[in-house]
mmCIF file of C-alpha atoms and ligand atoms in Angstrom:
data_model
loop_
_atom_site.group_PDB
_atom_site.id
_atom_site.type_symbol
_atom_site.label_atom_id
_atom_site.label_comp_id
_atom_site.label_asym_id
_atom_site.label_seq_id
_atom_site.Cartn_x
_atom_site.Cartn_y
_atom_site.Cartn_z
ATOM 1 C CA UNK A 1 0.016 0.184 -0.008
ATOM 2 C CA UNK A 2 1.645 3.498 -1.017
ATOM 3 C CA UNK A 3 1.234 6.649 0.746
ATOM 4 C CA UNK A 4 -1.964 8.614 -0.094
ATOM 5 C CA UNK A 5 -1.529 11.776 -1.756
ATOM 6 C CA UNK A 6 -4.931 13.593 -2.053
ATOM 7 C CA UNK A 7 -7.103 11.084 -3.950
ATOM 8 C CA UNK A 8 -4.159 9.418 -5.734
ATOM 9 C CA UNK A 9 -2.054 6.425 -4.124
ATOM 10 C CA UNK A 10 1.720 6.180 -4.861
ATOM 11 C CA UNK A 11 1.500 2.557 -5.087
ATOM 12 C CA UNK A 12 0.314 3.442 -8.756
ATOM 13 C CA UNK A 13 3.326 5.452 -9.380
ATOM 14 C CA UNK A 14 6.382 3.665 -11.400
ATOM 15 C CA UNK A 15 9.365 3.759 -9.070
ATOM 16 C CA UNK A 16 11.970 5.022 -11.242
ATOM 17 C CA UNK A 17 12.072 5.850 -15.086
ATOM 18 C CA UNK A 18 15.742 5.490 -16.444
ATOM 19 C CA UNK A 19 16.424 8.066 -18.995
ATOM 20 C CA UNK A 20 18.111 7.896 -22.420
ATOM 21 C CA UNK A 21 21.569 9.385 -22.690
ATOM 22 C CA UNK A 22 22.360 12.623 -23.970
ATOM 23 C CA UNK A 23 23.483 13.488 -27.444
ATOM 24 C CA UNK A 24 26.853 15.119 -27.409
ATOM 25 C CA UNK A 25 27.644 15.277 -30.856
ATOM 26 C CA UNK A 26 25.543 18.006 -32.062
ATOM 27 C CA UNK A 27 27.137 20.665 -34.775
ATOM 28 C CA UNK A 28 25.524 24.127 -33.902
ATOM 29 C CA UNK A 29 27.620 26.873 -33.298
ATOM 30 C CA UNK A 30 26.930 28.260 -29.807
ATOM 31 C CA UNK A 31 26.867 31.872 -31.040
ATOM 32 C CA UNK A 32 23.904 30.827 -33.561
ATOM 33 C CA UNK A 33 21.771 29.360 -30.416
ATOM 34 C CA UNK A 34 22.666 32.256 -28.429
ATOM 35 C CA UNK A 35 21.406 34.703 -31.226
ATOM 36 C CA UNK A 36 18.274 32.806 -31.654
ATOM 37 C CA UNK A 37 17.120 32.506 -27.939
ATOM 38 C CA UNK A 38 13.884 34.159 -27.398
ATOM 39 C CA UNK A 39 11.382 33.845 -24.756
ATOM 40 C CA UNK A 40 8.581 31.732 -26.392
ATOM 41 C CA UNK A 41 5.148 31.818 -24.745
ATOM 42 C CA UNK A 42 3.115 29.761 -27.479
ATOM 43 C CA UNK A 43 3.466 26.073 -28.363
ATOM 44 C CA UNK A 44 2.388 23.520 -30.781
ATOM 45 C CA UNK A 45 0.371 20.603 -29.078
ATOM 46 C CA UNK A 46 3.336 18.179 -30.472
ATOM 47 C CA UNK A 47 4.375 15.740 -27.884
ATOM 48 C CA UNK A 48 7.856 16.087 -26.229
ATOM 49 C CA UNK A 49 9.617 12.665 -26.282
ATOM 50 C CA UNK A 50 11.189 11.228 -23.434
ATOM 51 C CA UNK A 51 14.481 11.641 -25.193
ATOM 52 C CA UNK A 52 13.873 15.238 -25.901
ATOM 53 C CA UNK A 53 13.290 15.544 -21.892
ATOM 54 C CA UNK A 54 16.176 13.433 -21.011
ATOM 55 C CA UNK A 55 18.559 15.872 -23.104
ATOM 56 C CA UNK A 56 17.018 19.071 -21.642
ATOM 57 C CA UNK A 57 17.371 17.977 -17.991
ATOM 58 C CA UNK A 58 21.072 16.495 -18.644
ATOM 59 C CA UNK A 59 21.884 20.415 -20.150
ATOM 60 C CA UNK A 60 20.391 21.639 -16.824
ATOM 61 C CA UNK A 61 21.813 19.431 -14.216
ATOM 62 C CA UNK A 62 23.347 16.128 -15.850
ATOM 63 C CA UNK A 63 26.364 14.474 -14.775
ATOM 64 C CA UNK A 64 29.358 15.276 -17.350
ATOM 65 C CA UNK A 65 32.509 14.042 -15.482
ATOM 66 C CA UNK A 66 33.640 10.810 -14.002
ATOM 67 C CA UNK A 67 34.029 12.568 -10.749
ATOM 68 C CA UNK A 68 30.322 13.399 -10.608
ATOM 69 C CA UNK A 69 30.676 17.296 -11.776
ATOM 70 C CA UNK A 70 27.598 18.536 -13.615
ATOM 71 C CA UNK A 71 26.897 20.403 -16.823
ATOM 72 C CA UNK A 72 26.126 23.861 -14.767
ATOM 73 C CA UNK A 73 28.831 25.091 -12.557
ATOM 74 C CA UNK A 74 28.199 25.160 -8.583
ATOM 75 C CA UNK A 75 30.117 26.687 -5.945
ATOM 76 C CA UNK A 76 32.046 24.241 -4.175
ATOM 77 C CA UNK A 77 30.404 21.574 -6.182
ATOM 78 C CA UNK A 78 27.804 21.457 -3.663
ATOM 79 C CA UNK A 79 24.866 21.234 -6.089
ATOM 80 C CA UNK A 80 21.805 22.895 -4.419
ATOM 81 C CA UNK A 81 19.433 22.557 -7.115
ATOM 82 C CA UNK A 82 16.826 20.391 -7.966
ATOM 83 C CA UNK A 83 14.764 19.748 -10.957
ATOM 84 C CA UNK A 84 11.124 18.894 -10.909
ATOM 85 C CA UNK A 85 9.245 17.998 -14.398
ATOM 86 C CA UNK A 86 5.575 18.686 -14.802
ATOM 87 C CA UNK A 87 4.048 16.492 -17.582
ATOM 88 C CA UNK A 88 0.883 17.639 -18.925
ATOM 89 C CA UNK A 89 -0.803 15.302 -21.632
ATOM 90 C CA UNK A 90 1.994 16.322 -24.388
ATOM 91 C CA UNK A 91 4.588 13.499 -23.459
ATOM 92 C CA UNK A 92 5.288 10.079 -23.680
ATOM 93 C CA UNK A 93 5.506 10.035 -19.835
ATOM 94 C CA UNK A 94 2.372 9.667 -17.854
ATOM 95 C CA UNK A 95 1.001 12.946 -16.349
ATOM 96 C CA UNK A 96 2.620 13.896 -13.029
ATOM 97 C CA UNK A 97 5.467 15.606 -11.148
ATOM 98 C CA UNK A 98 8.744 13.845 -11.569
ATOM 99 C CA UNK A 99 11.821 14.811 -9.736
ATOM 100 C CA UNK A 100 15.169 14.620 -11.614
ATOM 101 C CA UNK A 101 17.805 12.297 -10.147
ATOM 102 C CA UNK A 102 21.437 13.404 -11.910
ATOM 103 C CA UNK A 103 22.900 10.244 -10.240
ATOM 104 C CA UNK A 104 21.816 7.512 -12.698
ATOM 105 C CA UNK A 105 20.156 10.104 -15.004
ATOM 106 C CA UNK A 106 16.553 9.206 -13.971
ATOM 107 C CA UNK A 107 13.236 10.536 -13.172
ATOM 108 C CA UNK A 108 10.925 9.583 -10.150
ATOM 109 C CA UNK A 109 7.433 10.404 -10.282
ATOM 110 C CA UNK A 110 6.370 11.811 -6.847
ATOM 111 C CA UNK A 111 2.850 13.162 -7.894
ATOM 112 C CA UNK A 112 0.264 11.411 -10.583
ATOM 113 C CA UNK A 113 -1.973 13.590 -12.697
ATOM 114 C CA UNK A 114 -2.032 16.703 -14.612
ATOM 115 C CA UNK A 115 -1.498 19.601 -12.466
ATOM 116 C CA UNK A 116 -0.515 22.203 -15.249
ATOM 117 C CA UNK A 117 -3.681 24.370 -14.399
ATOM 118 C CA UNK A 118 -2.901 24.674 -10.820
ATOM 119 C CA UNK A 119 0.695 25.483 -11.522
ATOM 120 C CA UNK A 120 -0.266 28.116 -13.874
ATOM 121 C CA UNK A 121 -2.768 29.355 -11.281
ATOM 122 C CA UNK A 122 0.178 29.492 -8.609
ATOM 123 C CA UNK A 123 2.196 31.364 -11.393
ATOM 124 C CA UNK A 124 -0.414 34.422 -11.446
ATOM 125 C CA UNK A 125 -2.480 32.454 -14.300
ATOM 126 C CA UNK A 126 0.290 33.169 -16.735
ATOM 127 C CA UNK A 127 -1.226 31.026 -19.607
ATOM 128 C CA UNK A 128 1.911 29.406 -21.123
ATOM 129 C CA UNK A 129 2.312 27.277 -17.933
ATOM 130 C CA UNK A 130 -1.319 25.864 -18.463
ATOM 131 C CA UNK A 131 -0.775 25.239 -22.356
ATOM 132 C CA UNK A 132 2.787 24.131 -22.271
ATOM 133 C CA UNK A 133 3.072 20.018 -22.607
ATOM 134 C CA UNK A 134 5.750 20.082 -20.054
ATOM 135 C CA UNK A 135 7.406 22.398 -17.495
ATOM 136 C CA UNK A 136 10.518 22.171 -15.552
ATOM 137 C CA UNK A 137 10.829 23.987 -12.231
ATOM 138 C CA UNK A 138 14.012 24.696 -10.550
ATOM 139 C CA UNK A 139 14.338 24.703 -6.944
ATOM 140 C CA UNK A 140 16.941 25.087 -4.305
ATOM 141 C CA UNK A 141 17.572 23.532 -1.136
ATOM 142 C CA UNK A 142 19.599 26.336 0.366
ATOM 143 C CA UNK A 143 20.923 24.631 3.404
ATOM 144 C CA UNK A 144 23.211 22.527 0.970
ATOM 145 C CA UNK A 145 24.995 25.473 0.376
ATOM 146 C CA UNK A 146 24.589 27.949 3.079
ATOM 147 C CA UNK A 147 26.111 25.349 5.258
ATOM 148 C CA UNK A 148 29.464 26.412 3.683
ATOM 149 C CA UNK A 149 28.864 29.783 2.523
ATOM 150 C CA UNK A 150 26.309 31.369 4.943
ATOM 151 C CA UNK A 151 24.027 33.879 3.520
ATOM 152 C CA UNK A 152 26.574 34.384 0.382
ATOM 153 C CA UNK A 153 25.275 31.037 -0.567
ATOM 154 C CA UNK A 154 21.725 32.226 -1.279
ATOM 155 C CA UNK A 155 23.048 34.209 -4.249
ATOM 156 C CA UNK A 156 25.225 31.340 -5.296
ATOM 157 C CA UNK A 157 22.161 29.293 -5.445
ATOM 158 C CA UNK A 158 20.142 31.975 -7.510
ATOM 159 C CA UNK A 159 23.384 32.230 -9.876
ATOM 160 C CA UNK A 160 23.401 28.490 -10.430
ATOM 161 C CA UNK A 161 19.554 28.466 -11.298
ATOM 162 C CA UNK A 162 20.417 30.993 -14.056
ATOM 163 C CA UNK A 163 23.267 28.693 -15.515
ATOM 164 C CA UNK A 164 20.804 25.737 -15.410
ATOM 165 C CA UNK A 165 17.943 27.629 -17.213
ATOM 166 C CA UNK A 166 20.300 29.398 -19.886
ATOM 167 C CA UNK A 167 21.664 25.810 -20.776
ATOM 168 C CA UNK A 168 17.978 24.567 -21.080
ATOM 169 C CA UNK A 169 17.014 27.805 -23.265
ATOM 170 C CA UNK A 170 20.088 27.059 -25.480
ATOM 171 C CA UNK A 171 19.527 23.617 -26.061
ATOM 172 C CA UNK A 172 15.834 24.288 -26.406
ATOM 173 C CA UNK A 173 16.688 26.361 -29.415
ATOM 174 C CA UNK A 174 18.735 23.552 -31.019
ATOM 175 C CA UNK A 175 15.857 21.310 -30.580
ATOM 176 C CA UNK A 176 12.990 23.778 -31.866
ATOM 177 C CA UNK A 177 11.639 24.128 -28.386
ATOM 178 C CA UNK A 178 10.632 27.098 -27.002
ATOM 179 C CA UNK A 179 10.592 28.204 -23.374
ATOM 180 C CA UNK A 180 10.476 31.357 -21.066
ATOM 181 C CA UNK A 181 12.160 31.758 -17.775
ATOM 182 C CA UNK A 182 9.151 32.547 -15.421
ATOM 183 C CA UNK A 183 10.024 34.090 -12.000
ATOM 184 C CA UNK A 184 6.502 35.709 -10.864
ATOM 185 C CA UNK A 185 4.698 33.157 -8.939
ATOM 186 C CA UNK A 186 3.776 32.826 -5.500
ATOM 187 C CA UNK A 187 6.276 30.618 -3.970
ATOM 188 C CA UNK A 188 3.878 28.877 -1.126
ATOM 189 C CA UNK A 189 1.351 28.043 -3.787
ATOM 190 C CA UNK A 190 4.279 26.447 -5.995
ATOM 191 C CA UNK A 191 5.329 24.604 -3.158
ATOM 192 C CA UNK A 192 1.867 23.346 -2.257
ATOM 193 C CA UNK A 193 1.528 22.265 -5.824
ATOM 194 C CA UNK A 194 4.846 20.438 -6.044
ATOM 195 C CA UNK A 195 4.398 19.360 -2.489
ATOM 196 C CA UNK A 196 8.156 20.558 -1.971
ATOM 197 C CA UNK A 197 9.614 19.932 1.595
ATOM 198 C CA UNK A 198 9.936 22.870 3.702
ATOM 199 C CA UNK A 199 13.819 23.320 2.864
ATOM 200 C CA UNK A 200 13.162 23.599 -0.732
ATOM 201 C CA UNK A 201 12.429 26.923 -2.576
ATOM 202 C CA UNK A 202 11.150 27.239 -6.306
ATOM 203 C CA UNK A 203 13.171 29.652 -8.139
ATOM 204 C CA UNK A 204 12.205 29.246 -11.714
ATOM 205 C CA UNK A 205 9.314 27.782 -13.860
ATOM 206 C CA UNK A 206 10.386 26.942 -17.675
ATOM 207 C CA UNK A 207 7.285 25.984 -19.724
ATOM 208 C CA UNK A 208 8.574 23.871 -22.722
ATOM 209 C CA UNK A 209 6.976 23.249 -26.062
ATOM 210 C CA UNK A 210 7.595 23.037 -29.859
ATOM 211 C CA UNK A 211 7.829 26.466 -31.328
HETATM 212 C C1 FMN B 301 14.521 36.354 -13.621
HETATM 213 C C2 FMN B 301 13.506 36.433 -14.709
HETATM 214 C C3 FMN B 301 12.274 36.262 -14.561
HETATM 215 C C4 FMN B 301 11.261 36.250 -15.625
HETATM 216 N N1 FMN B 301 9.908 36.289 -15.342
HETATM 217 C C5 FMN B 301 8.861 36.220 -16.380
HETATM 218 C C6 FMN B 301 7.766 36.099 -16.126
HETATM 219 O O1 FMN B 301 7.110 35.628 -14.845
HETATM 220 N N2 FMN B 301 6.825 35.814 -17.197
HETATM 221 C C7 FMN B 301 7.271 35.938 -18.471
HETATM 222 O O2 FMN B 301 6.424 35.881 -19.416
HETATM 223 N N3 FMN B 301 8.416 36.441 -18.829
HETATM 224 C C8 FMN B 301 9.370 36.429 -17.631
HETATM 225 N N4 FMN B 301 10.723 36.673 -17.985
HETATM 226 C C9 FMN B 301 11.080 36.672 -19.455
HETATM 227 C C10 FMN B 301 11.399 38.218 -19.746
HETATM 228 O O3 FMN B 301 10.172 38.992 -19.736
HETATM 229 C C11 FMN B 301 12.357 38.179 -21.172
HETATM 230 O O4 FMN B 301 13.308 37.536 -20.951
HETATM 231 C C12 FMN B 301 12.625 39.625 -21.658
HETATM 232 O O5 FMN B 301 11.161 40.295 -21.950
HETATM 233 C C13 FMN B 301 13.170 39.738 -22.793
HETATM 234 O O6 FMN B 301 12.896 38.942 -23.807
HETATM 235 P P1 FMN B 301 13.765 37.715 -24.447
HETATM 236 O O7 FMN B 301 13.934 36.642 -23.533
HETATM 237 O O8 FMN B 301 12.982 37.104 -25.608
HETATM 238 O O9 FMN B 301 15.158 38.209 -24.841
HETATM 239 C C14 FMN B 301 11.647 36.526 -16.748
HETATM 240 C C15 FMN B 301 13.039 36.701 -17.068
HETATM 241 C C16 FMN B 301 13.902 36.830 -16.099
HETATM 242 C C17 FMN B 301 15.394 36.812 -16.338
#
């Protein structure tokens, strides 16, 4: 018997989804991707494949070295960020909220069901969050970094969220996927929708969809 979350039962949730690996032999020039990046707030209904979601997650926080270092820089390599994947109807994955696990490059579904409308409401009704097939939510567990750097660790976590988000934006351009870096939302409401632990704060929402 699983833990009951509202009217859902986690016994129905798959334990772990192992993601396909990244493709690191692309030929795009980085300047071209930088020049083409724009905030995109309207998307087609085309589904995002598991492989595309996998690549975007890897770009943000994937492990890219044998000693566990990640694609985005991190002060002291303490990695305070978490990424949650909000899947609506438009993906190969079942609707729900998944947590990205860099070690093993996998997803764990923590909440079942399509929560996009609730997330859009928490983000001051910004419509692209309700309509995007998938959104990524970048959050920070501040104690992981303030334990070493004190209050300066807060700014480090925010800088790191920027690095991760930019990697998502630029790979998105390469893949034909638009996004918008959304910072305007009610923190407590987003925490409620994602059922985040009290020590984890949402920083960014990135709705994703084909342009
Ligand atoms: C920290 C931050 C927060 C933002 N929050 C929002 C937001 O809540 N909603 C939105 O539509 N755009 C948001 N944006 C996107 C900006 O509006 C956008 O980057 C700006 O208009 C420049 O356009 P461009 O991204 O196409 O170059 C945010 C951007 C940043 C950097």
